[in-house]
Coordinates of C-alpha atoms and ligand atoms in Angstrom, one line a residue:
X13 CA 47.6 85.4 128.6
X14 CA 46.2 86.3 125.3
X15 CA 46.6 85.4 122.1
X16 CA 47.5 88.6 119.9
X17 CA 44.3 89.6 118.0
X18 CA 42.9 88.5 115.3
X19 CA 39.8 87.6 113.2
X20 CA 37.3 84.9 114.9
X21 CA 37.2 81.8 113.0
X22 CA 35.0 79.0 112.2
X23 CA 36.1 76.0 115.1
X24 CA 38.1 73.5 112.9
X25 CA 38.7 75.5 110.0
X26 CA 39.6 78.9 112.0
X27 CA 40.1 81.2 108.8
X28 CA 40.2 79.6 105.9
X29 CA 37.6 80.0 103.7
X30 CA 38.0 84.3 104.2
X31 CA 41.8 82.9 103.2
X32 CA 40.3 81.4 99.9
X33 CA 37.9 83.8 99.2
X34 CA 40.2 87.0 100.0
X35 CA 43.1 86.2 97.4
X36 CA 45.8 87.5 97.4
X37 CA 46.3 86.3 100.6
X38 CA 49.4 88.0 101.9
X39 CA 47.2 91.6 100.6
X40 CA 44.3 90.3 103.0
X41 CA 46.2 90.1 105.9
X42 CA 48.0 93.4 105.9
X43 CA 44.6 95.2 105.1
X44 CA 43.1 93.1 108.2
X45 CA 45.9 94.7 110.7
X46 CA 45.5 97.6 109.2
X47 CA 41.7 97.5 109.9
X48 CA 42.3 96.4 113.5
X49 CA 45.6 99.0 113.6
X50 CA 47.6 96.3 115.1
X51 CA 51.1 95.3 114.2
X52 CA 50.6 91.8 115.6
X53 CA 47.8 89.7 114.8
X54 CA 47.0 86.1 114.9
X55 CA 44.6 84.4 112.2
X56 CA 44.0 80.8 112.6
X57 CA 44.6 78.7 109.2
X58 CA 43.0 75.5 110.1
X59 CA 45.0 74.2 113.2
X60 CA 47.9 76.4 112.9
X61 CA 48.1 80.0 114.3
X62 CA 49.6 82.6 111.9
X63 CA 51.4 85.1 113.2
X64 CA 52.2 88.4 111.5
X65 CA 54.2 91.2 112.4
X66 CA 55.0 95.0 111.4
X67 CA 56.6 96.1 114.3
X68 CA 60.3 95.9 114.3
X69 CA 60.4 95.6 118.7
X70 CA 58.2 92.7 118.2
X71 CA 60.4 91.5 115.4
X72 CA 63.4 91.7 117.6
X73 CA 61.6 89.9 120.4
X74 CA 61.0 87.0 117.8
X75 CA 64.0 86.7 116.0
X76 CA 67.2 88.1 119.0
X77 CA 65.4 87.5 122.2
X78 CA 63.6 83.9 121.8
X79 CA 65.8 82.9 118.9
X80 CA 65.8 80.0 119.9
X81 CA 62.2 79.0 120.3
X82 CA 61.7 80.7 117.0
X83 CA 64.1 78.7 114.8
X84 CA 62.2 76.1 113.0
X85 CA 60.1 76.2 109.5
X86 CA 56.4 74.1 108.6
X87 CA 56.3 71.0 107.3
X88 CA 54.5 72.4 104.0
X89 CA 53.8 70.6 101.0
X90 CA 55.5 73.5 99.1
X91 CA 58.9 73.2 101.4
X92 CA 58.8 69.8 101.6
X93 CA 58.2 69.1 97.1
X94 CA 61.0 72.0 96.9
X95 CA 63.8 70.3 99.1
X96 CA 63.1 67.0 98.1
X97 CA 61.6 66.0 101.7
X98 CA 63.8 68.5 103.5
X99 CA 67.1 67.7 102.3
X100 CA 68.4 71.6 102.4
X101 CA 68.6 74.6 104.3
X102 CA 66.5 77.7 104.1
X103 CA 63.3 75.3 104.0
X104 CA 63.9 72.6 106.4
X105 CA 62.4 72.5 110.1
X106 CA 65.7 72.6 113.3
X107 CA 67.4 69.5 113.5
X108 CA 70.4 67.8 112.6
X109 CA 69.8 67.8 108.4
X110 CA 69.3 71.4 108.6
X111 CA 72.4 72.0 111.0
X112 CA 74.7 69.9 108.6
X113 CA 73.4 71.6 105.5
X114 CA 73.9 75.5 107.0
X115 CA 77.2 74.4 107.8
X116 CA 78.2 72.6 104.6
X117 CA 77.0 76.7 103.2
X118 CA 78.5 78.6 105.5
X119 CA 81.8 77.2 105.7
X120 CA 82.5 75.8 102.4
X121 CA 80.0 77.7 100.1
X122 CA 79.5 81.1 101.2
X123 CA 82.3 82.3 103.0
X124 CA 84.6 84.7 102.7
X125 CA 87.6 82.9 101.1
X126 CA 85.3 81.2 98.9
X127 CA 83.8 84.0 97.4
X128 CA 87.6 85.5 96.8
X129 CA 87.7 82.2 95.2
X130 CA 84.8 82.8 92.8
X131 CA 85.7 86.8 92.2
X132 CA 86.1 86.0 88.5
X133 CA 83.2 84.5 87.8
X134 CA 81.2 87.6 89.6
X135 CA 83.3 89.8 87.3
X136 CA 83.1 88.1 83.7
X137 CA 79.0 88.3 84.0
X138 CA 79.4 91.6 85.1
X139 CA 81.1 92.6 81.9
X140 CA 78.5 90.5 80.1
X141 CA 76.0 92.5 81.4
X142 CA 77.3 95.8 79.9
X143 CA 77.5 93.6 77.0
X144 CA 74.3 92.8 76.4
X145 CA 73.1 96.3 77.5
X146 CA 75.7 97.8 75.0
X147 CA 74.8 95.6 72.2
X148 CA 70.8 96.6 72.3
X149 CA 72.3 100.3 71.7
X150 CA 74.7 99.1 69.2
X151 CA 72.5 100.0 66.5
X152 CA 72.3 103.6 67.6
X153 CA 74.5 105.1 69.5
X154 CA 72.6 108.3 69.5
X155 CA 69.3 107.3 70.1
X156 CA 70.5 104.4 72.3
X157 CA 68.5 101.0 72.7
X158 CA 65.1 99.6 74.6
X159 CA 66.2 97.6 77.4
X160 CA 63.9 94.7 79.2
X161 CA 65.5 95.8 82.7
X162 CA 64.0 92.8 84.5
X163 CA 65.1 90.0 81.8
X164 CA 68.8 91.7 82.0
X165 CA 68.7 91.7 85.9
X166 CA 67.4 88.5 86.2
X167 CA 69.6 86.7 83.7
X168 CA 72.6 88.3 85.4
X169 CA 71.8 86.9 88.5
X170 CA 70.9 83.8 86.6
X171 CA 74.3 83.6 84.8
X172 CA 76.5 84.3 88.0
X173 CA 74.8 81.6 89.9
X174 CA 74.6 79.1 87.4
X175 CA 78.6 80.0 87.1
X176 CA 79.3 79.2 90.2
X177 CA 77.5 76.2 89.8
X178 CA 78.2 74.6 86.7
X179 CA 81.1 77.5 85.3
X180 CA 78.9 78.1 82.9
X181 CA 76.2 81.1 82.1
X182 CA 74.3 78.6 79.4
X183 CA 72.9 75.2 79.2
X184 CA 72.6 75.9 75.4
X185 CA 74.2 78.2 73.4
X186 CA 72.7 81.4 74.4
X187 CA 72.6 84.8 72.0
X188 CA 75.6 86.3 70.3
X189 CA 74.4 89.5 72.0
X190 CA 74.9 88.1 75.6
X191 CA 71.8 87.4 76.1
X192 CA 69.9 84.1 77.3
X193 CA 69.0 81.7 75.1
X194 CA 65.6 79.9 75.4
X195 CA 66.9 77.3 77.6
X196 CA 67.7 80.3 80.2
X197 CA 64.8 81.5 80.2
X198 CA 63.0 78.4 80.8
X199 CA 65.7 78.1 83.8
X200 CA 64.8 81.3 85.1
X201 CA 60.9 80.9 84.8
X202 CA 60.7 77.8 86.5
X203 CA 63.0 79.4 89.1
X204 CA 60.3 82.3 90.0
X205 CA 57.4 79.9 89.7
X206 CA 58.9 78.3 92.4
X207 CA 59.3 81.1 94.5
X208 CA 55.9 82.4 93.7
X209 CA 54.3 78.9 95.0
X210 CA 56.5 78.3 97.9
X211 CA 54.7 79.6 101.6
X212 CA 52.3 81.3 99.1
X213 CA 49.2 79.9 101.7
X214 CA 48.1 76.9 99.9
X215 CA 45.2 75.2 101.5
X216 CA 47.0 72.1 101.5
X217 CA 49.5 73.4 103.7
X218 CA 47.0 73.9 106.4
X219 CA 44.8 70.6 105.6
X220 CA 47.3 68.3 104.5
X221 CA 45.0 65.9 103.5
X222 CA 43.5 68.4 100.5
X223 CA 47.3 68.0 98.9
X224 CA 45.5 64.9 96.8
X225 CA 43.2 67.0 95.4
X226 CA 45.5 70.0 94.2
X227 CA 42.1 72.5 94.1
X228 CA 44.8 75.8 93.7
X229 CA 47.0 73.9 91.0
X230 CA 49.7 75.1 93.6
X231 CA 51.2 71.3 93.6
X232 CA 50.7 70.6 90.3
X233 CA 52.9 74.0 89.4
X234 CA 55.5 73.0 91.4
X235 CA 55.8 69.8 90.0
X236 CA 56.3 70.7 86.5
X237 CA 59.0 73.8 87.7
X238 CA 61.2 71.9 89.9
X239 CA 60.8 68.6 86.9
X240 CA 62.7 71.7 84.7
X241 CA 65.4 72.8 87.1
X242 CA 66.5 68.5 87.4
X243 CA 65.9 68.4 83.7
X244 CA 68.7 71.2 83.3
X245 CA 70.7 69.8 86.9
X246 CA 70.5 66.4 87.1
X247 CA 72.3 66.0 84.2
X248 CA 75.2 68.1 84.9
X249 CA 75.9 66.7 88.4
X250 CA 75.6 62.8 87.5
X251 CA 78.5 63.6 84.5
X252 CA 80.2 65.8 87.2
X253 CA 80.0 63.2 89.8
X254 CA 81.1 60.5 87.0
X255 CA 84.1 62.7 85.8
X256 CA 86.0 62.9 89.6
X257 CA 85.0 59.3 89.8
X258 CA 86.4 58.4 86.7
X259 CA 89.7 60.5 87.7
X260 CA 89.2 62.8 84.1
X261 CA 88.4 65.4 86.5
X262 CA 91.4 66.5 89.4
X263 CA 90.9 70.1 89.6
X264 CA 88.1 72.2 92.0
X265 CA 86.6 75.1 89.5
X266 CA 83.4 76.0 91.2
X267 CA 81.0 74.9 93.9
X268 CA 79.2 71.4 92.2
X269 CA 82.9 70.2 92.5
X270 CA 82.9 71.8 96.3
X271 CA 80.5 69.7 97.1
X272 CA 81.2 66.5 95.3
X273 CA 84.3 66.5 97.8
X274 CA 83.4 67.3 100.7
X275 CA 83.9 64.7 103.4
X276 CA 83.1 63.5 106.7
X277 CA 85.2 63.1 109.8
X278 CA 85.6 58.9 108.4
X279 CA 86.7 60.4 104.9
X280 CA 83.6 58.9 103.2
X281 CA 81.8 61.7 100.8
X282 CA 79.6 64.2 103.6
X283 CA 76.4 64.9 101.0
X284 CA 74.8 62.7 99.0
X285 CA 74.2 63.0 95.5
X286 CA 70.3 63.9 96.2
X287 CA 71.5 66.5 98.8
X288 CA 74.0 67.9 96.2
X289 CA 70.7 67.9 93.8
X290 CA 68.6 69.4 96.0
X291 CA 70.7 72.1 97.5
X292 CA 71.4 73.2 94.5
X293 CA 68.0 73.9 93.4
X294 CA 67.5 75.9 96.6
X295 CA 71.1 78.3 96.2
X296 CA 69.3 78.9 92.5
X297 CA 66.2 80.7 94.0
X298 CA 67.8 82.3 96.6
X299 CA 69.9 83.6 94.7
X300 CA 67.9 85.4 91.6
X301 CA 64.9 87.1 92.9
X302 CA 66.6 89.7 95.7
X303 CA 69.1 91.2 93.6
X304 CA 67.4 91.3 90.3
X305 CA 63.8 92.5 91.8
X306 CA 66.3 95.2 94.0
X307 CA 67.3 96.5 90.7
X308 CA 64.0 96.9 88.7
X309 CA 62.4 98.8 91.3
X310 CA 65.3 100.9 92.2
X311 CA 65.7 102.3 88.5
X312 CA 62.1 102.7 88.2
X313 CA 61.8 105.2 91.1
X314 CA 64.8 106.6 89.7
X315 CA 63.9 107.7 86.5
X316 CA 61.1 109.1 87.9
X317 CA 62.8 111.4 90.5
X318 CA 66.0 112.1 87.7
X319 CA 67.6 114.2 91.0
X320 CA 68.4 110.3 92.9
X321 CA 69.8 109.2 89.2
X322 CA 72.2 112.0 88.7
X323 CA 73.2 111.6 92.4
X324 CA 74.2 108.2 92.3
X325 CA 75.6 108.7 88.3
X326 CA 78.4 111.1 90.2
X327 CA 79.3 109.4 92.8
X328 CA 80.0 106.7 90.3
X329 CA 82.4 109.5 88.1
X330 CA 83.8 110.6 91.5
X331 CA 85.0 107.0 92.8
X332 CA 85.4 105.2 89.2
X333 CA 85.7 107.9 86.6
X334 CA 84.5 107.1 83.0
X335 CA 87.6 105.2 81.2
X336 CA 86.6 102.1 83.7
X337 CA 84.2 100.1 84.5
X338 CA 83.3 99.9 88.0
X339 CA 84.9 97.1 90.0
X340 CA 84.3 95.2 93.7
X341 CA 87.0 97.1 94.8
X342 CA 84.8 100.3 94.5
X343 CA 81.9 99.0 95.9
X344 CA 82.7 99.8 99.8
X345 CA 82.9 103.4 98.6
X346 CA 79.5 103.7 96.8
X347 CA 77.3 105.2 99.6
X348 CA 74.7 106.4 98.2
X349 CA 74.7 103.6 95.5
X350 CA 74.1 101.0 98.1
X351 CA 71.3 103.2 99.8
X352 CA 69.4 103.4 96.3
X353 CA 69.2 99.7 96.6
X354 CA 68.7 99.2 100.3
X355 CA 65.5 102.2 99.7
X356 CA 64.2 99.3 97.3
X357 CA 64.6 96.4 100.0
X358 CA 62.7 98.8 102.0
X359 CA 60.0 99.6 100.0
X360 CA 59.7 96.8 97.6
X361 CA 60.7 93.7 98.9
X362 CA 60.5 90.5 96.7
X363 CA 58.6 89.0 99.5
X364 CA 55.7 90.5 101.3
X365 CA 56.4 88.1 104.4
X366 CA 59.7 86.6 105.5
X367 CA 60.0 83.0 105.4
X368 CA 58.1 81.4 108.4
X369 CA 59.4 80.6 111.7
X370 CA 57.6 78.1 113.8
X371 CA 58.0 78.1 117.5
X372 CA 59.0 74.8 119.1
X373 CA 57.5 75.2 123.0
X374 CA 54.6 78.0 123.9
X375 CA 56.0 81.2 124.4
X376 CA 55.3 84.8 125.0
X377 CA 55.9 87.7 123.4
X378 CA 54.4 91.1 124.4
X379 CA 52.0 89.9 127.1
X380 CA 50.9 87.5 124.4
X381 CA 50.7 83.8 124.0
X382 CA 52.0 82.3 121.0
X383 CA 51.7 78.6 121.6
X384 CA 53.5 75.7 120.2
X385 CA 53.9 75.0 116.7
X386 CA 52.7 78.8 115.4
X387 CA 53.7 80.0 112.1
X388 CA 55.4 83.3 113.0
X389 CA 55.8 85.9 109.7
X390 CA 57.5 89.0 110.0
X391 CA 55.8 91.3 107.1
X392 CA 58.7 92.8 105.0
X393 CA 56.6 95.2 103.4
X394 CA 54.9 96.2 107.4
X395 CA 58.5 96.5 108.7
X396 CA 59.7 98.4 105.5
X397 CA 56.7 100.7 105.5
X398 CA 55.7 101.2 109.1
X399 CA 54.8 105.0 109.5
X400 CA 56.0 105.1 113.3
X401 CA 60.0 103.9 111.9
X402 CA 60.1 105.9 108.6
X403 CA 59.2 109.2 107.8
X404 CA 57.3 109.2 104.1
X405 CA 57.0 105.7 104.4
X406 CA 55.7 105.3 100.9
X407 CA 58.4 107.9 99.4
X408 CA 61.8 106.3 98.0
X409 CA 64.0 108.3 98.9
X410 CA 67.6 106.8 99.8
X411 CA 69.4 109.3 101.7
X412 CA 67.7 108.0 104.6
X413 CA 70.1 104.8 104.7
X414 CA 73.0 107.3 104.6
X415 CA 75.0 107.4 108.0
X416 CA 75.6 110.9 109.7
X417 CA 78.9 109.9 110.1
X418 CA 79.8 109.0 106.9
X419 CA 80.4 105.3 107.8
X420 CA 80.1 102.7 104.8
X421 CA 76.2 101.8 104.0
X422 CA 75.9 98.0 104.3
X423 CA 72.4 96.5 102.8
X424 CA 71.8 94.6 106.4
X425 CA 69.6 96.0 108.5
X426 CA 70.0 94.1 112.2
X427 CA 67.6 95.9 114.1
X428 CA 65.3 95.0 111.7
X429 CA 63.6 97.9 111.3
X430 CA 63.0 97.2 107.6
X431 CA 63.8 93.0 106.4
X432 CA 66.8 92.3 104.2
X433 CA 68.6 89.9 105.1
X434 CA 67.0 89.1 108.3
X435 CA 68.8 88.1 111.4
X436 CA 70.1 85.3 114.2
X437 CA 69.8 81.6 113.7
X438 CA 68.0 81.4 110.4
X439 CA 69.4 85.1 109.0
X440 CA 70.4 85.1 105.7
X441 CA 74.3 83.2 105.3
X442 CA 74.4 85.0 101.7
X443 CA 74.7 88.3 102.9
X444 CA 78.2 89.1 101.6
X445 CA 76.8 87.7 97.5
X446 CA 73.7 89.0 97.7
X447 CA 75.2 92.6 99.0
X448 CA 78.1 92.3 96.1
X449 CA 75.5 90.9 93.2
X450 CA 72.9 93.5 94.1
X451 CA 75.1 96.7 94.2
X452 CA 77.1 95.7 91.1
X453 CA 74.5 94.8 88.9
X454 CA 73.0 98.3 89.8
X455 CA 76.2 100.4 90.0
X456 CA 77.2 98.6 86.7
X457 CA 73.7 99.9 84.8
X458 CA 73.7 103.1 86.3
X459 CA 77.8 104.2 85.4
X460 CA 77.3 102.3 81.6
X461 CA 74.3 104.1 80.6
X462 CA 71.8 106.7 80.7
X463 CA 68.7 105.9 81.5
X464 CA 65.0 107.5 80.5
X465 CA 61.8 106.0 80.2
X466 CA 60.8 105.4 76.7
X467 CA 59.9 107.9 74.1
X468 CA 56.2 107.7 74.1
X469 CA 55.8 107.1 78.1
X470 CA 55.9 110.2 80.0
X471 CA 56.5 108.3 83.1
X472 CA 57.5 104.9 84.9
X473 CA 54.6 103.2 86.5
X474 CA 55.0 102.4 89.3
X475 CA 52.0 100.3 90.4
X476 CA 53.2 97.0 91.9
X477 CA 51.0 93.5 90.7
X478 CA 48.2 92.8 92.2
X479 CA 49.3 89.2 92.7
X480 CA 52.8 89.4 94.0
X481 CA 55.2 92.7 95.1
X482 CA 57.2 92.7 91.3
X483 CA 56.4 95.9 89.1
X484 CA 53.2 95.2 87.5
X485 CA 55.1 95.2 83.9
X486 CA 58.1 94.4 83.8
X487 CA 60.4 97.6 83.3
X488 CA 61.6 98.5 80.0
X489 CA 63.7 101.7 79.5
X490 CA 65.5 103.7 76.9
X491 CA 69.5 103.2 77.5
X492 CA 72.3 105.6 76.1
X493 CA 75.9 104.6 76.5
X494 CA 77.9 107.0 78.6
X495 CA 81.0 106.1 78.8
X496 CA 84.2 106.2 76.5
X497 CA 83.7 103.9 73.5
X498 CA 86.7 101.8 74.0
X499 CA 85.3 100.6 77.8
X500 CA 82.7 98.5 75.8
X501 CA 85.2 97.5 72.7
X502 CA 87.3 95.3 75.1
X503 CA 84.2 93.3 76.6
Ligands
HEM1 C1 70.1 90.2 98.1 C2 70.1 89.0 98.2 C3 69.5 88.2 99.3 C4 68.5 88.6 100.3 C5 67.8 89.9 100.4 C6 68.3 87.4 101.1 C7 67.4 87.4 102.1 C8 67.1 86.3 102.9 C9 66.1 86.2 103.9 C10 65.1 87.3 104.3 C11 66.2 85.0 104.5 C12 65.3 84.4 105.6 C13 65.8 84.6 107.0 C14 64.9 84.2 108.1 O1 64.3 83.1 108.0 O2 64.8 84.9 109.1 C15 67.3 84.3 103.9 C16 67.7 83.0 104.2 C17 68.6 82.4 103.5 N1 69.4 82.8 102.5 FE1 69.3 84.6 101.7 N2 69.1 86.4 100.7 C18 69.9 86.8 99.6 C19 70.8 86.1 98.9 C20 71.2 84.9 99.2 C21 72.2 84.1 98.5 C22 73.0 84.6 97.3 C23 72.3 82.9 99.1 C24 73.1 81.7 98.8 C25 73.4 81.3 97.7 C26 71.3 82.9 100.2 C27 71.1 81.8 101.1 C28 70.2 81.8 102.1 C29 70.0 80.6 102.9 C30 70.7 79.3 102.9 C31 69.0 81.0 103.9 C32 68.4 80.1 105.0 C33 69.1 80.2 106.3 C34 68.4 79.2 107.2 O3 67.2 78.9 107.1 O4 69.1 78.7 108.1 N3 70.7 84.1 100.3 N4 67.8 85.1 102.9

């Protein structure tokens, strides 16, 4: 058998230096399938064969039918910095730590009760949001306010998690406004350095021995951003740890205190304090970049086709009305709301790839041989945008997510015709507070205000960075206040 094609590289180094020379690298690979019109291909980075897909049979194949052999992530020097020598979840390779870990977040962190358990929280940065929105406006009502969409999405998500976390949205005193103060948006920052250094094809991940050298600066920025997430963490949990030590502290109020407690089957504590230290660094950056990133895009594309924005504006006056603001308990019934965001998991994921799966035996898929040990991506933005699945790939348009039947729209897609959430072993265990964060923050935007690109733009541009899939400037849009004045008074 085969491998899938793919570029011929140099013996030893396979592709590597087209890899350094061709930057953005996740850009040069789609633009080589598309060159070969494959939606499988395999390049060789140094001794490891990369595999990446567009086609969601394929994907199926990989991630339902050989699950199993699938399951695993790369010892990278990225992964391995970020979860403190594989301590967590999402980033360590199959085995017991990771098996322990999922559990510990799935049945203590993530589920169902628990997130009844942490409703309030949701709901106070919700209203926070509308806040700060509000108070930009504050100083005309008529004209309305300039609004940094991406620093309000991002902080939101910021502030929820950081709520669960710690209970609190601020590790200084943050604005009067609502707003984040400084120390936020360091916290967020380093956050998305993170993410845009992690499985971002460093050399060193393919020759491990370069990682002494640091020629992309790759190690070196992750360093310093996960050195200011402890500075802002470590803190926190030692005094947390101290207070239920100490006894001062009797009461559970969020999920550092969770995990502080949880035991093992001999009643001895089940996750160290470096576990505790590293997990939470990686709940923070899963947490912030879907959801906020979701938002931007969606009312970008929105303000541009005004049609999709007045849809989604009356479903929100059919199901809420005006004299409220728009709670969980609506959410189920928002429709079209939830397609709007799912049309921008579609066509603008955070991500280009998803995270790496590496096989553990040789395998086959498709009449091909994927041996041992390969690095197996599944291209979000290929899946999302592959002509034969959607019809105007390229066009956002979200009636498309909307069921015939009139059955509720759920963000997850599991035939993986377009990547979300993904699916089986590894799939995404935050699927029920990344769904809720992502269609609040936007329903929440979209029912408080009116939205219009700024006075002297005559439209939203939409051109994505060249580096990475975010807007290329971050979106900033003219907001009006829509509803009844006293809706805001009582935030
Ligand atoms: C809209 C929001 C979110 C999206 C779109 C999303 C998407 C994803 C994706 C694509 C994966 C990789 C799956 C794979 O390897 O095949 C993943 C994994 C994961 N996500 Fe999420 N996620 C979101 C929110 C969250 C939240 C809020 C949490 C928890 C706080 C979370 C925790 C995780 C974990 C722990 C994994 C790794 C699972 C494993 O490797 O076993 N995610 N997510």
């Amino acid at each position: 058998m085969k491998l899938p094609p793919g570029p011929t590289g140099l013996p030893v180094f396979g592709c590597l230096i087209q890899m350094l020379v061709n930057k953005p690298t996740f850009r040069w690979i789609h633009n080589l399938m598309d060159e070969m019109n494959t939606e499988i291909a395999c390049i060789r980075l140094g001794k490891v064969h990369v595999v990446s897909v567009t086609s969601p049979e394929l994907a199926r194949e990989f991630l339902k039918k050989k699950d199993i052999t699938f399951a695993s992530r790369p010892d990278f020097m990225s992964a391995r910095l970020t979860s403190n020598g594989y301590l967590t979840t999402i980033l360590s390779p199959v085995g017991d730590q990771w098996r322990k870990m999922r559990r510990v977040l799935s049945s203590h962190i993530l589920s169902p009760a628990k997130h009844l358990w942490l409703q309030d929280k949701r709901v106070k940065e919700a209203d926070n949001l509308v806040r700060y929105a509000y108070n930009q406006c504050k100083n005309s009502l008529e004209a309305g306010g300039l609004i940094n969409v991406r620093m309000a999405a991002q902080q939101y998500s910021g502030n929820v998690i950081r709520q669960y976390i710690f209970s609190k949205s601020y590790f200084g005193k943050g604005m009067e406004d609502g707003g984040p103060g400084t120390e936020e948006e360091e916290h967020i920052e380093a956050i998305f350095s993170i993410l845009s250094h992690l499985y971002s094809f460093s050399i060193a991940d393919y020759v491990s021995w370069l990682e002494i050298f640091d020629f992309d600066g790759y190690k070196g920025k992750l360093k310093k951003a996960i050195g200011n997430l402890t500075e802002y963490h470590d803190p926190e949990i030692d005094h947390r740890i101290q207070m239920w030590k100490s006894g001062s502290k009797a009461n559970e109020e969020d999920i550092l205190d969770v995990m502080i407690n949880l035991k093992d089957s001999d009643g001895s504590p089940l996750l160290t304090t470096e576990e505790i230290k590293a997990q939470i660094i990686e709940i923070m950056i899963a947490t912030v970049d879907n959801p906020s990133n979701a938002v931007e895009w969606s009312l970008a594309e929105m303000v541009n086709q005004p049609e999709i924005l007045k849809r989604a504006t009356e479903e929100l006056d059919e199901v809420v009305g005006r004299d409220t603001l728009v709670q969980e308990s609506d959410l189920t019934k928002l429709n079209y709301v939830k397609a709007c965001a799912k049309e921008a998991f579609r066509l603008h994921p955070i991500a280009p790839f998803n995270v790496p799966h590496v096989s553990t035996e040789d395998s086959s898929i498709a009449s091909y041989f994927i041996p041992k040990g390969s690095h197996v991506i599944l291209s979000r933005r290929g899946l999302g945008r592959n002509p034969r699945i959607w019809e105007e790939p390229l066009k956002y348009k979200p009636e498309r997510h909307l069921n015939d039947d009139g059955s509720e729209v759920v963000l997850v897609d599991s035939k993986l015709n377009m990547l979300s959430f993904s699916t089986g072993r590894r799939g995404c265990p935050g699927v029920l507070l990344g769904s809720t964060l992502t269609t609040m923050l936007l329903a929440r935007l979209i029912q408080g205000f009116t939205w219009s690109a700024p006075s002297n733009v005559p439209n939203i541009d939409l051109n994505e960075s060249e580096d990475n899939l975010l807007l290329a400037k971050p979106l900033f849009l003219q907001a009006k206040p829509r509803l009844s004045d006293n809706v805001y008074q009582q935030l």
